PDB file of C-alpha atoms in Angstrom:
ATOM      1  CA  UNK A   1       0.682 -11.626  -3.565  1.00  0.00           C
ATOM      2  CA  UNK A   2      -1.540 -11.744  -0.243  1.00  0.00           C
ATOM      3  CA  UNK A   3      -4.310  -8.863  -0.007  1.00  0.00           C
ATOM      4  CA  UNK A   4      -5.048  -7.402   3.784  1.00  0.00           C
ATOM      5  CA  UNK A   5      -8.547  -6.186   4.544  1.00  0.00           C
ATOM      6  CA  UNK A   6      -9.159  -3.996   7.865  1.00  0.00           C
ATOM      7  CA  UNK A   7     -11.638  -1.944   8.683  1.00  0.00           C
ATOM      8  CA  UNK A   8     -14.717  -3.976  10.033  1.00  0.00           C
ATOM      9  CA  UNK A   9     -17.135  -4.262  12.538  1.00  0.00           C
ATOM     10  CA  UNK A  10     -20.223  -3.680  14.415  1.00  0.00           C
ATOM     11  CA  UNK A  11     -21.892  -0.475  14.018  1.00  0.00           C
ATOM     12  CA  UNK A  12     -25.604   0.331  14.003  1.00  0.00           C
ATOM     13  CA  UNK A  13     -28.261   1.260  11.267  1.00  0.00           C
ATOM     14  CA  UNK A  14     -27.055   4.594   9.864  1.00  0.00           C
ATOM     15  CA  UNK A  15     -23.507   4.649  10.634  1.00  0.00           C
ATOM     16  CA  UNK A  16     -20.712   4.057   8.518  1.00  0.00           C
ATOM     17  CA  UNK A  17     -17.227   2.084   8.129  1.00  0.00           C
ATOM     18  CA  UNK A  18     -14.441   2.546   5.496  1.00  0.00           C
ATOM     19  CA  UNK A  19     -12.796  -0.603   4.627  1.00  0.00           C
ATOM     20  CA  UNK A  20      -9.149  -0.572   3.534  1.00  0.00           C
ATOM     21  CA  UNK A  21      -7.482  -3.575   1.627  1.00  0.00           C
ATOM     22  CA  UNK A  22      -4.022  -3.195   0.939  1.00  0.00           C
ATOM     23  CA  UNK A  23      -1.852  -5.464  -1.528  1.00  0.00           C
ATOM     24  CA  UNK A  24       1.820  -6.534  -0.563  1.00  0.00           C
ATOM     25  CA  UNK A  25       4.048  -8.726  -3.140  1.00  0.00           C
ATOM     26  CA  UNK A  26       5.662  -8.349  -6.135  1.00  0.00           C
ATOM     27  CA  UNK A  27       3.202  -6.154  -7.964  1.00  0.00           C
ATOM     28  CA  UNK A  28       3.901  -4.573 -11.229  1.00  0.00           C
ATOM     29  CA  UNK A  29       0.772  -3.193 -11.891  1.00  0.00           C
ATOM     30  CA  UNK A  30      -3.024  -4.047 -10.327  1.00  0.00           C
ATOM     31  CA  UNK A  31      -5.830  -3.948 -12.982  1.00  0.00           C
ATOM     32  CA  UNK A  32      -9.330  -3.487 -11.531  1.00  0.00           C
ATOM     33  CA  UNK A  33      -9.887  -3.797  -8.053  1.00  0.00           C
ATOM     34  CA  UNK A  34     -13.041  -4.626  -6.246  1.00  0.00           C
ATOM     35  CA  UNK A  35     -15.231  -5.644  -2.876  1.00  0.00           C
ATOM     36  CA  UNK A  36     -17.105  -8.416  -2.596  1.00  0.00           C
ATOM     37  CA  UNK A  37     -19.376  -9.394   0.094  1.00  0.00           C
ATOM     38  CA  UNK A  38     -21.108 -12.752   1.295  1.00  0.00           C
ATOM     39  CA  UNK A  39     -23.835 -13.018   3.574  1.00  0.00           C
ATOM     40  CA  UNK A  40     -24.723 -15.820   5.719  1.00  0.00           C
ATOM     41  CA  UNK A  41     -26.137 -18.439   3.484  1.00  0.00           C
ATOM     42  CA  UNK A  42     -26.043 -16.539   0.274  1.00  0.00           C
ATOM     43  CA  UNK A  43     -24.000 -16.370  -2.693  1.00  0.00           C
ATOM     44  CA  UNK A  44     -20.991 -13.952  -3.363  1.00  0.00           C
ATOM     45  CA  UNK A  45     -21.840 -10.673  -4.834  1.00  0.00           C
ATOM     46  CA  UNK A  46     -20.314  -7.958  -6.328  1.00  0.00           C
ATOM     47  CA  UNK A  47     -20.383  -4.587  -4.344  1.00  0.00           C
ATOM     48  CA  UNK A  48     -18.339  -1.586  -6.048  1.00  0.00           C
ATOM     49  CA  UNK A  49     -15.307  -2.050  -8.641  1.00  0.00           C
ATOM     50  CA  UNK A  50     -12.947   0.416  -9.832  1.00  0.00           C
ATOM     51  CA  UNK A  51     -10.283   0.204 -12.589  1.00  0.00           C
ATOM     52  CA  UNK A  52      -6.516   1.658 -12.555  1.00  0.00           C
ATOM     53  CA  UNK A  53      -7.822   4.855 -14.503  1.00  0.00           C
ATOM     54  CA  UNK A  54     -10.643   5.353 -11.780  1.00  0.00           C
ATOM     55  CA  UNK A  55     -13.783   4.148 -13.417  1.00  0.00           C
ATOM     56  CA  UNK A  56     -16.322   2.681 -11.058  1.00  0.00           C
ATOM     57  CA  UNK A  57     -19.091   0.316 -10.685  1.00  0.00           C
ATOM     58  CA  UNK A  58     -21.576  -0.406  -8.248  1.00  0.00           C
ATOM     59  CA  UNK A  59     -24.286  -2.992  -6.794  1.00  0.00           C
ATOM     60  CA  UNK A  60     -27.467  -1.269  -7.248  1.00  0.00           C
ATOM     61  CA  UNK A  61     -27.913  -1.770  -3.530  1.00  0.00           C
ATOM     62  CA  UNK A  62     -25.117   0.481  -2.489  1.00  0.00           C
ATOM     63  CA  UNK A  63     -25.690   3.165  -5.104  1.00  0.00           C
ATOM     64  CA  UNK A  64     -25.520   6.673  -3.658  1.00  0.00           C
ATOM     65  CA  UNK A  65     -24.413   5.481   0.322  1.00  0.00           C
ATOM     66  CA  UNK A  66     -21.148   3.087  -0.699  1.00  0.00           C
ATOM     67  CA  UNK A  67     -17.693   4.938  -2.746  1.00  0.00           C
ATOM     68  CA  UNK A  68     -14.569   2.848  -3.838  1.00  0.00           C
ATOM     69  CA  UNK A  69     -11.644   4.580  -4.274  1.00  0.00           C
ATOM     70  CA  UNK A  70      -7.881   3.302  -4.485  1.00  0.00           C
ATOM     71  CA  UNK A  71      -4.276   4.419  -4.205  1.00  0.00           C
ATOM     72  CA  UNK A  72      -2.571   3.319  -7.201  1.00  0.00           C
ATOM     73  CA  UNK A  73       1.043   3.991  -5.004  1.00  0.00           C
ATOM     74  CA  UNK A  74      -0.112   2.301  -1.992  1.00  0.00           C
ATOM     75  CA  UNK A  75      -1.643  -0.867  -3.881  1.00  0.00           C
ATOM     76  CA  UNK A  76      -4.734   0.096  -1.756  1.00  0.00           C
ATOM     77  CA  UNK A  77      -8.414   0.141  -2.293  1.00  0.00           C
ATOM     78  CA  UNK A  78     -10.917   1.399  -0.162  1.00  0.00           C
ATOM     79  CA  UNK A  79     -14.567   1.245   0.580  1.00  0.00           C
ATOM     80  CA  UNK A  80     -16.512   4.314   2.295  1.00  0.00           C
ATOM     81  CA  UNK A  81     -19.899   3.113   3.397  1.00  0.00           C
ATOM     82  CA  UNK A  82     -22.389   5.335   4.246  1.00  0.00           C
ATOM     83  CA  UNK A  83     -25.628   4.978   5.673  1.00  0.00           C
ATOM     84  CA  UNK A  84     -25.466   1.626   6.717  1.00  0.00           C
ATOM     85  CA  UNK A  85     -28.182  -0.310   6.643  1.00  0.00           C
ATOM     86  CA  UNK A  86     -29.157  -3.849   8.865  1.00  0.00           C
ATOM     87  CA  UNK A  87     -29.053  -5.816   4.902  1.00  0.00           C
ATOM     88  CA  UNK A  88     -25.551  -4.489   4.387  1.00  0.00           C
ATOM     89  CA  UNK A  89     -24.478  -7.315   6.945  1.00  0.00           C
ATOM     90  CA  UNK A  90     -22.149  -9.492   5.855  1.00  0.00           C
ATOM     91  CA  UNK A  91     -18.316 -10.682   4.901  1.00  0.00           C
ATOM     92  CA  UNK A  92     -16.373  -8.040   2.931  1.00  0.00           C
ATOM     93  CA  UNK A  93     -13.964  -9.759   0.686  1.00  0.00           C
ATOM     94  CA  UNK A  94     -11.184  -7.486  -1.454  1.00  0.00           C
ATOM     95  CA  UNK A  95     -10.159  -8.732  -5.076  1.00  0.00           C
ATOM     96  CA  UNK A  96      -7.449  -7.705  -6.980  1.00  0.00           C
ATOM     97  CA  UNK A  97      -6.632  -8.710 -10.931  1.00  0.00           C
ATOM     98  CA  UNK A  98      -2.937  -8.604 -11.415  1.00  0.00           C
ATOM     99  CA  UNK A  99      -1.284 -10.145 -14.489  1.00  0.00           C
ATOM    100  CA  UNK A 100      -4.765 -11.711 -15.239  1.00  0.00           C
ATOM    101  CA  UNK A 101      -4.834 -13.616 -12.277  1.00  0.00           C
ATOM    102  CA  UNK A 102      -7.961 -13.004  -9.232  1.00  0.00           C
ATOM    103  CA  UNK A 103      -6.327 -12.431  -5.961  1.00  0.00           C
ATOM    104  CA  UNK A 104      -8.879 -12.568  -2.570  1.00  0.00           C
ATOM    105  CA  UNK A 105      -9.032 -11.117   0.805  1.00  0.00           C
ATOM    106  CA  UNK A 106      -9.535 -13.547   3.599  1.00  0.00           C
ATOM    107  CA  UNK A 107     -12.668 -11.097   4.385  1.00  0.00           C
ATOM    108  CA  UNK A 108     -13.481  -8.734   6.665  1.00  0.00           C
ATOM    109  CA  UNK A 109     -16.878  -8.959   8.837  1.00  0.00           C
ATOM    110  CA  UNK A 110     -19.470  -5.925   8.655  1.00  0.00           C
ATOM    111  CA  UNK A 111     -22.253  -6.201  11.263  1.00  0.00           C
ATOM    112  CA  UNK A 112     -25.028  -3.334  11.004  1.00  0.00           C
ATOM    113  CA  UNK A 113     -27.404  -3.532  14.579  1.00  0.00           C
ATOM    114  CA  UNK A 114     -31.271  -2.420  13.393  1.00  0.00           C
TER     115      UNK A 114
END
């Protein structure tokens, strides 16, 4: 299984990017599927997850500017981000749970100019 991320870049304060991360293998079925993001020299944190029947969660953070949504036929997940901000800098990693195992991304980088 090998997730593909696209989607990133450089954009300034108030703009926005849609991330796509596509999964290609054999794939029966792909539980809950998610975005991560690191940035420099801080931990790994959760940004927006959604399951196969469409029920979401998000960082407090990204509440009301970031929406996940996800193809179920396309193995695809996506992230609309809205209103970027300069804090919203950082590595965008896609994870996928199929058949109880964690598949990652090798990340995507977000840059927001103030």
């Amino acid at each position: 299984v090998q997730l593909v991320e696209s989607g990133g870049g450089l954009v300034q304060a108030g703009g926005s990017l849609r991330l796509s991360c596509a999964a290609s293998g054999t794939i029966l079925s792909i539980n809950a599927m998610g975005w991560y993001r690191q940035a420099a020299g801080k931990q790994r944190e959760l940004v927006a997850a959604i399951t196969r029947g469409g029920t979401t969660n998000y960082a407090n953070s990204v509440k009301g500017r970031f929406t996940i949504s996800r193809d179920n036929a396309k193995n695809t997940v996506y992230l609309q981000m809205n209103s970027l901000k300069p804090e919203d800098t950082a590595v965008y990693y896609c994870n996928a749970d199929i058949a109880s195992n964690s598949y990652w991304g090798q990340g995507t980088q977000v840059t927001v100019s103030s």
